[in-house]
Coordinates of C-alpha atoms in Angstrom, one line a residue:
Chain A
M1 CA -57.6 38.7 3.2
S2 CA -54.1 40.4 2.3
K3 CA -52.4 39.9 5.8
R4 CA -53.5 36.2 5.5
Y5 CA -51.4 36.5 2.6
I6 CA -48.8 38.2 3.7
V7 CA -48.0 35.9 6.3
L8 CA -48.2 32.7 4.8
T9 CA -45.0 34.2 2.6
L10 CA -43.1 35.1 5.5
L11 CA -43.6 31.3 6.4
L12 CA -42.5 30.4 2.8
V13 CA -39.7 33.0 3.2
G14 CA -39.0 31.4 6.6
S15 CA -38.8 28.1 5.6
A16 CA -36.7 28.4 2.7
F17 CA -34.3 30.3 5.1
G18 CA -34.1 27.8 7.6
L19 CA -32.6 25.3 3.9
T20 CA -29.7 27.6 3.9
Q21 CA -29.2 26.7 7.3
L22 CA -28.6 23.5 6.7
P23 CA -25.5 21.7 7.5
E24 CA -22.6 21.6 4.1
K25 CA -21.2 18.3 2.7
G26 CA -17.9 17.6 2.8
P27 CA -17.1 15.8 -0.6
R28 CA -19.2 12.3 -2.5
S29 CA -18.1 9.7 -2.0
P30 CA -18.9 6.4 -2.8
I31 CA -17.2 4.9 -0.1
T32 CA -17.5 5.5 3.8
P33 CA -15.1 5.8 6.3
Q34 CA -16.4 2.9 8.0
E35 CA -16.6 0.8 4.7
L36 CA -12.6 2.6 3.8
L37 CA -11.5 1.3 7.7
I38 CA -12.6 -3.0 7.3
A39 CA -11.0 -2.2 3.5
V40 CA -7.3 -0.4 5.6
N41 CA -7.6 -3.4 8.0
D42 CA -8.4 -5.8 5.3
Q43 CA -4.2 -7.7 4.6
S44 CA -5.5 -10.0 1.6
R45 CA -4.7 -6.8 -1.0
F46 CA -1.0 -7.2 -0.2
L47 CA 0.0 -9.4 -3.3
E48 CA 4.2 -11.4 -3.2
T49 CA 6.5 -11.1 -4.9
H50 CA 6.5 -14.7 -6.0
F51 CA 2.5 -14.3 -6.8
I52 CA 3.1 -11.6 -9.7
A53 CA 6.6 -12.8 -10.7
K54 CA 5.0 -15.5 -11.4
R55 CA 1.5 -14.3 -13.5
L56 CA 3.7 -12.2 -15.7
I57 CA 6.0 -15.2 -16.6
E58 CA 3.0 -16.7 -17.6
R59 CA 1.3 -13.5 -19.2
D60 CA -1.4 -13.5 -17.4
P61 CA -3.5 -10.3 -19.3
S62 CA -5.8 -9.7 -16.3
L63 CA -2.5 -8.3 -14.1
F64 CA -2.3 -4.4 -15.0
L65 CA 1.0 -3.3 -13.2
I66 CA 1.3 0.9 -12.1
D67 CA 4.9 2.2 -11.1
I68 CA 4.1 5.3 -9.1
R69 CA 6.6 6.6 -8.2
M70 CA 8.4 9.2 -10.8
L71 CA 9.2 9.0 -14.3
Y72 CA 12.6 9.0 -13.8
E73 CA 12.9 6.7 -11.5
F74 CA 10.5 5.1 -13.8
E75 CA 12.5 5.1 -16.6
E76 CA 15.7 3.5 -15.1
Y77 CA 14.3 0.4 -14.3
N78 CA 10.8 -0.6 -14.0
I79 CA 9.3 -4.5 -13.9
P80 CA 8.5 -5.4 -17.9
G81 CA 5.1 -4.9 -18.5
S82 CA 4.7 -2.4 -15.6
F83 CA 2.5 1.1 -16.2
N84 CA 3.3 5.0 -14.7
I85 CA 1.5 7.5 -13.1
P86 CA 3.2 8.8 -10.7
L87 CA 1.4 9.2 -7.0
E88 CA 0.5 13.1 -7.6
E89 CA -1.1 12.7 -11.0
L90 CA -3.0 9.1 -10.0
L91 CA -6.1 10.5 -9.7
L92 CA -5.8 13.0 -12.4
P93 CA -8.8 12.6 -15.3
D94 CA -6.4 10.9 -17.5
W95 CA -5.4 8.1 -16.3
E96 CA -8.8 7.4 -14.4
A97 CA -10.2 4.5 -17.7
Y98 CA -6.7 2.7 -17.0
I99 CA -6.9 2.7 -13.0
D100 CA -11.0 1.7 -13.5
Q101 CA -10.9 -1.3 -14.8
D102 CA -14.1 -4.0 -14.0
G103 CA -11.3 -7.3 -15.4
M104 CA -8.2 -6.3 -14.3
D105 CA -5.8 -6.6 -11.1
I106 CA -4.3 -3.2 -10.4
V107 CA -1.7 -3.7 -8.8
F108 CA 0.6 -0.5 -7.0
Y109 CA 4.2 -0.7 -6.8
S110 CA 7.2 1.6 -5.3
N111 CA 10.4 1.7 -3.9
S112 CA 8.5 -0.3 -1.2
D113 CA 5.0 -0.3 -0.4
V114 CA 4.6 2.8 1.7
F115 CA 3.7 5.6 -1.1
A116 CA 1.9 1.9 -3.4
D117 CA -0.2 1.8 -0.5
Q118 CA -1.4 5.5 0.2
A119 CA -2.5 5.1 -4.3
W120 CA -4.0 2.2 -2.7
M121 CA -6.1 4.3 -0.8
L122 CA -7.0 7.2 -3.0
S123 CA -8.4 5.3 -5.5
K124 CA -10.3 3.0 -2.9
Q125 CA -11.8 6.2 -2.7
K126 CA -12.7 7.1 -5.7
G127 CA -14.8 3.2 -5.6
Y128 CA -12.2 1.4 -8.0
N129 CA -12.2 -2.5 -7.8
N130 CA -9.7 -5.1 -7.6
L131 CA -6.4 -2.9 -6.6
Y132 CA -3.6 -4.4 -4.5
V133 CA -0.4 -3.4 -3.3
M134 CA 2.8 -5.1 -4.5
K135 CA 4.2 -5.6 -0.8
G136 CA 7.4 -4.7 0.1
G137 CA 7.9 -3.3 -3.8
L138 CA 10.7 -2.9 -5.9
N139 CA 13.7 -3.3 -2.5
E140 CA 11.2 -6.5 -1.9
W141 CA 11.2 -7.7 -5.7
F142 CA 15.5 -7.2 -5.9
R143 CA 15.9 -8.7 -2.9
T144 CA 13.3 -11.9 -3.4
I145 CA 13.6 -12.3 -7.3
I146 CA 16.5 -10.4 -8.9
Q147 CA 19.2 -11.1 -6.1
P148 CA 17.5 -14.7 -4.5
T149 CA 19.1 -15.8 -1.7
P150 CA 19.7 -19.6 -1.4
P151 CA 18.1 -20.9 1.8
D152 CA 20.2 -22.7 4.3
E153 CA 21.3 -26.1 3.7
T154 CA 18.4 -27.4 6.6
A155 CA 16.0 -25.6 4.9
P156 CA 12.6 -27.3 3.6
T157 CA 12.2 -28.8 0.8
A158 CA 9.5 -25.7 -0.4
A159 CA 12.1 -23.4 0.3
F160 CA 14.8 -25.1 -2.1
E161 CA 11.6 -25.2 -4.9
K162 CA 10.9 -21.7 -3.8
Y163 CA 14.3 -20.7 -4.5
A164 CA 14.3 -23.0 -8.0
F165 CA 11.9 -20.8 -9.4
E166 CA 13.6 -17.4 -8.0
R167 CA 16.0 -18.2 -10.2
A168 CA 14.4 -19.0 -13.3
A169 CA 11.9 -15.4 -12.8
C170 CA 15.6 -14.3 -12.0
I171 CA 16.4 -15.5 -15.9
Y172 CA 13.1 -15.1 -17.2
F173 CA 13.5 -10.8 -15.7
G174 CA 17.4 -10.0 -17.1
G175 CA 18.6 -10.6 -13.4
A176 CA 21.6 -12.5 -14.4
S177 CA 22.3 -14.7 -17.6
A178 CA 21.6 -17.8 -18.3
G179 CA 24.6 -19.4 -18.0
V180 CA 25.5 -18.6 -14.7
A181 CA 22.7 -18.5 -13.0
S182 CA 21.5 -22.2 -14.1
V183 CA 20.8 -23.8 -10.7
P184 CA 23.5 -26.6 -10.9
I185 CA 22.1 -29.6 -12.0
A186 CA 24.5 -32.7 -11.2
K187 CA 25.4 -34.6 -14.8
K188 CA 24.1 -37.5 -15.6
K189 CA 27.2 -39.7 -15.7
V190 CA 27.3 -41.6 -18.8
T191 CA 29.3 -44.6 -18.8
V192 CA 31.2 -46.0 -21.8
R193 CA 32.5 -49.0 -21.9
K194 CA 35.4 -49.3 -23.8
K195 CA 34.9 -52.4 -25.6
E196 CA 37.3 -54.8 -24.7
K197 CA 40.1 -56.1 -27.2
K198 CA 40.3 -59.2 -28.2
A199 CA 43.9 -60.0 -28.4
A200 CA 45.5 -59.5 -31.3
E201 CA 44.2 -62.7 -33.1
G202 CA 47.6 -63.5 -34.9
G203 CA 48.4 -65.2 -37.7
C204 CA 51.5 -65.4 -39.6
Chain B
M1 CA -67.0 33.1 -1.6
E2 CA -65.0 31.3 -4.6
E3 CA -62.0 34.0 -2.7
L4 CA -62.3 32.5 0.8
K5 CA -62.3 28.7 -1.0
R6 CA -59.3 29.1 -2.8
T7 CA -57.2 31.2 0.4
K8 CA -58.3 28.1 2.8
R9 CA -56.5 25.9 0.1
I10 CA -53.2 28.5 0.0
T11 CA -52.9 28.0 3.1
I12 CA -54.0 24.1 4.2
A13 CA -51.1 24.1 1.0
T14 CA -48.7 25.9 3.1
F15 CA -48.8 24.7 5.8
S16 CA -48.0 21.1 5.1
F17 CA -44.9 22.3 3.9
V18 CA -43.3 24.2 6.0
I19 CA -44.6 20.8 8.3
V20 CA -42.9 18.4 6.2
L21 CA -39.3 20.6 5.5
A22 CA -39.7 21.0 10.0
I23 CA -40.2 17.5 9.7
A24 CA -37.7 16.5 7.6
F25 CA -34.6 19.3 9.5
F26 CA -35.8 17.1 12.7
T27 CA -35.4 13.8 11.6
L28 CA -31.7 14.5 9.5
K29 CA -29.3 12.3 10.2
K30 CA -25.8 13.5 10.9
P31 CA -22.7 10.6 9.7
M32 CA -20.4 10.7 12.4
F33 CA -17.8 10.8 9.7
E34 CA -17.5 12.3 6.6
F35 CA -14.8 13.3 4.2
K36 CA -13.3 16.6 4.2
T37 CA -10.6 16.6 1.4
A38 CA -12.2 14.6 -1.8
P39 CA -8.9 12.3 -2.5
E40 CA -7.4 14.6 -5.6
D41 CA -6.6 16.9 -2.8
M42 CA -5.2 14.3 -0.7
A43 CA -3.0 13.5 -3.3
F44 CA -1.2 16.5 -2.8
E45 CA -1.2 16.5 0.3
L46 CA 0.7 13.7 1.3
M47 CA 3.4 16.2 0.0
M48 CA 2.8 18.5 2.3
V49 CA 2.7 17.1 5.6
E50 CA 5.5 17.2 8.1
Q51 CA 5.6 13.6 9.2
V52 CA 8.2 13.2 12.3
T53 CA 10.8 11.3 12.3
P54 CA 11.9 8.8 14.9
E55 CA 14.4 11.0 16.1
D56 CA 12.1 13.9 16.8
A57 CA 9.9 10.5 18.4
M58 CA 12.5 10.5 20.6
M59 CA 12.5 14.2 21.8
L60 CA 8.3 15.1 22.3
V61 CA 7.5 11.8 24.0
Y62 CA 8.0 14.1 27.1
D63 CA 6.1 17.0 25.1
S64 CA 2.7 17.4 26.6
T65 CA 1.4 18.7 24.1
V66 CA 2.3 15.9 21.7
I67 CA -0.1 12.7 22.2
F68 CA 1.4 9.3 20.8
V69 CA -1.3 6.8 19.7
D70 CA 0.6 3.2 19.7
I71 CA -2.2 2.3 16.7
R72 CA -0.5 -1.7 16.8
N73 CA -2.9 -4.4 18.9
I74 CA -3.4 -4.9 21.6
Y75 CA -0.5 -7.5 22.8
D76 CA 2.0 -5.7 20.9
Y77 CA 1.2 -2.4 23.0
R78 CA 1.6 -4.1 26.5
A79 CA 4.6 -5.9 25.2
D80 CA 6.5 -2.3 24.5
H81 CA 5.2 0.7 23.8
L82 CA 6.2 4.6 23.4
E83 CA 6.1 6.5 26.7
N84 CA 2.7 7.8 27.1
A85 CA 1.2 6.7 23.8
I86 CA -2.5 5.6 24.2
S87 CA -3.3 2.4 22.6
I88 CA -6.3 2.6 19.9
P89 CA -6.1 -0.4 17.7
T90 CA -6.8 0.2 14.0
A91 CA -10.0 -1.9 14.5
K92 CA -11.3 0.6 16.6
L93 CA -10.1 4.2 15.6
L94 CA -13.6 5.0 14.6
N95 CA -15.5 4.1 17.4
K96 CA -17.4 6.8 19.5
E97 CA -15.2 6.6 22.4
N98 CA -12.4 7.6 20.6
K99 CA -14.0 10.0 17.8
S100 CA -14.9 12.1 21.2
L101 CA -11.6 11.9 22.2
F102 CA -9.6 13.1 18.5
D103 CA -12.3 16.0 19.0
K104 CA -10.9 16.8 21.8
W105 CA -6.7 16.6 21.3
Q106 CA -8.2 18.6 17.9
A107 CA -10.3 21.5 20.2
D108 CA -6.8 21.6 22.6
S109 CA -4.5 21.7 19.4
L110 CA -3.0 18.8 20.7
Q111 CA -0.5 17.3 18.1
V112 CA -1.7 13.4 17.6
V113 CA 1.5 10.8 16.2
L114 CA 0.4 8.0 14.7
Y115 CA 2.7 4.7 15.0
G116 CA 2.5 1.0 14.2
R117 CA 5.4 -2.0 13.6
D118 CA 6.5 0.0 10.3
E119 CA 6.1 3.1 8.8
L120 CA 2.9 0.8 6.2
Q121 CA 1.5 -0.1 9.0
A122 CA 0.3 3.9 10.5
T123 CA 0.3 4.7 7.0
S124 CA -3.0 4.5 5.1
P125 CA -5.1 5.2 8.8
W126 CA -3.4 8.2 9.4
M127 CA -4.6 9.3 5.3
L128 CA -8.1 8.0 6.6
L129 CA -7.8 10.2 10.0
Y130 CA -6.9 13.4 8.3
Q131 CA -9.4 12.9 5.4
L132 CA -11.3 13.3 7.5
G133 CA -10.4 16.4 9.4
Y134 CA -8.2 15.2 12.0
T135 CA -5.6 17.7 10.3
N136 CA -3.8 18.6 13.8
T137 CA -2.6 14.0 12.7
T138 CA 0.6 12.7 11.9
L139 CA 2.5 10.0 11.3
L140 CA 5.8 8.5 12.6
L141 CA 8.3 7.5 10.1
G142 CA 10.2 3.6 10.4
G143 CA 7.8 3.0 13.0
M144 CA 7.7 1.0 16.5
D145 CA 10.3 -1.1 15.2
Y146 CA 13.1 1.8 13.7
V147 CA 12.7 3.0 17.4
I148 CA 13.9 -0.6 19.1
K149 CA 16.5 -0.1 16.5
L150 CA 17.6 3.6 17.4
Y151 CA 17.3 2.4 21.0
E152 CA 19.5 -0.4 20.9
G153 CA 22.5 1.6 19.2
D154 CA 21.9 -0.7 16.1
V155 CA 21.2 2.0 13.6
N156 CA 24.4 3.1 11.9
D157 CA 23.1 4.2 9.0
D158 CA 21.0 8.2 10.3
N159 CA 18.5 7.7 7.3
T160 CA 17.6 4.5 7.4
F161 CA 13.6 5.1 8.8
N162 CA 13.3 6.2 4.7
V163 CA 12.0 2.5 3.3
E164 CA 10.7 4.0 0.1
A165 CA 14.6 4.7 -0.7
P166 CA 15.7 2.1 -3.4
A167 CA 17.7 -0.5 -1.2
Y168 CA 19.2 -1.9 -4.5
D169 CA 21.3 0.0 -7.5
Y170 CA 18.3 -1.0 -9.6
A171 CA 19.4 -0.1 -12.8
G172 CA 22.6 -0.6 -12.4
I173 CA 22.1 -4.5 -11.5
I174 CA 20.0 -5.3 -14.1
A175 CA 23.3 -3.5 -16.6
A176 CA 25.4 -5.6 -15.3
A177 CA 24.0 -8.4 -15.9
S178 CA 22.4 -8.3 -19.5
S179 CA 26.1 -7.2 -20.1
G180 CA 27.3 -10.7 -19.2
E181 CA 28.4 -10.3 -15.6
S182 CA 27.3 -12.2 -12.8
T183 CA 25.7 -10.4 -10.8
V184 CA 25.0 -13.6 -7.9
A185 CA 28.1 -14.5 -6.3
A186 CA 29.7 -16.7 -8.5
S187 CA 29.9 -20.1 -8.0
Q188 CA 33.3 -22.1 -6.7
P189 CA 34.9 -23.8 -9.6
K190 CA 35.1 -26.7 -10.6
K191 CA 37.7 -29.2 -10.0
T192 CA 39.2 -30.5 -13.3
V193 CA 39.3 -33.6 -12.6
V194 CA 41.6 -35.4 -14.8
V195 CA 41.1 -38.9 -16.6
R196 CA 44.0 -40.4 -17.7
K197 CA 43.4 -42.9 -21.0
K198 CA 44.5 -46.3 -19.9
K199 CA 47.5 -47.2 -22.9
K200 CA 46.7 -49.2 -24.8
K201 CA 48.5 -52.0 -24.6
A202 CA 50.3 -53.7 -27.3
A203 CA 48.9 -55.6 -29.2
E204 CA 49.8 -59.3 -28.1
G205 CA 50.0 -62.4 -30.4
G206 CA 52.1 -63.2 -33.5
C207 CA 55.2 -64.8 -34.0

């Protein structure tokens, strides 16, 4: 009888040992590598500077801009209304509540879009929603919004309309004073007719 | 008799327990890819990894221990690509056959260099591969566009592949604008048109 117990015990101990040989699991992630690759291929995460400028001017409360550059760079210049989280601090628990917001569109930007895309990649793996990258970053922001170049004379009307918006946005974001940057509008000529003078009537 | 019954029950319970474990163990499916580096760690790794500069790439192309992988689409690859580069478009990065390639390169301790049209295109695929444990992977700074420029001798400043360098003096421009200076090229001075008033005619009439 006791022999049988020993065999059973050995069997259980053996299977317990087997459990320790299970393959080690990597860090848990709410997104699989395959799903992440599909997200990587989706270019809709890149937002144009015009689109962001428009939403900023309209004071869209669902837009949240995150500047991922260093603090001193942020203090030198930042897009009005943006918030600074340096890239290496991005996933610290202190900032989680800022990035993990369901009702907000989180837009990352850096000097260009490479670091911002890295920030997107890191936060995407945490399973956060509504993450975007500003296409071209601050360099593009300055090229299009702060120092826009006028289109060719032969460009389509849409290009001129875009340029008019850029000039207006430029004033809004402090790239130029209103007097200088205003789009030249042809002044209406007001013709004032002089009253014909009546020939002086003579009298004696 | 009572004792025998109990032993029997224990035996059956033990065997069924072991059988369940064995079934679970053999049907255990290991996913093809697993993250080896957590995003928190990756945030720091990003600073540590030394990427390949375009100038280095010109030399490394002929190095047999370095594999260049073109992640652009197949049409771009056919049009123009680095010598000895292998085409793996981003969408097919995690295919079975490509996995075996990456595994093989890692086992042979070859350096893999990803490149795209520009640095941005290769950044996220590189991070993905790196986090999946292929730490022999790097990316080409500047991308194919810059290499073409370099090849054609169209480069004057040797640091222009760094897209993250500020292209404008951000603070300077804004400060200049707010102090009233024009940052935009001044428009041509308006011609002043002098309008001469007509002279009033002397009142006519009278005696």
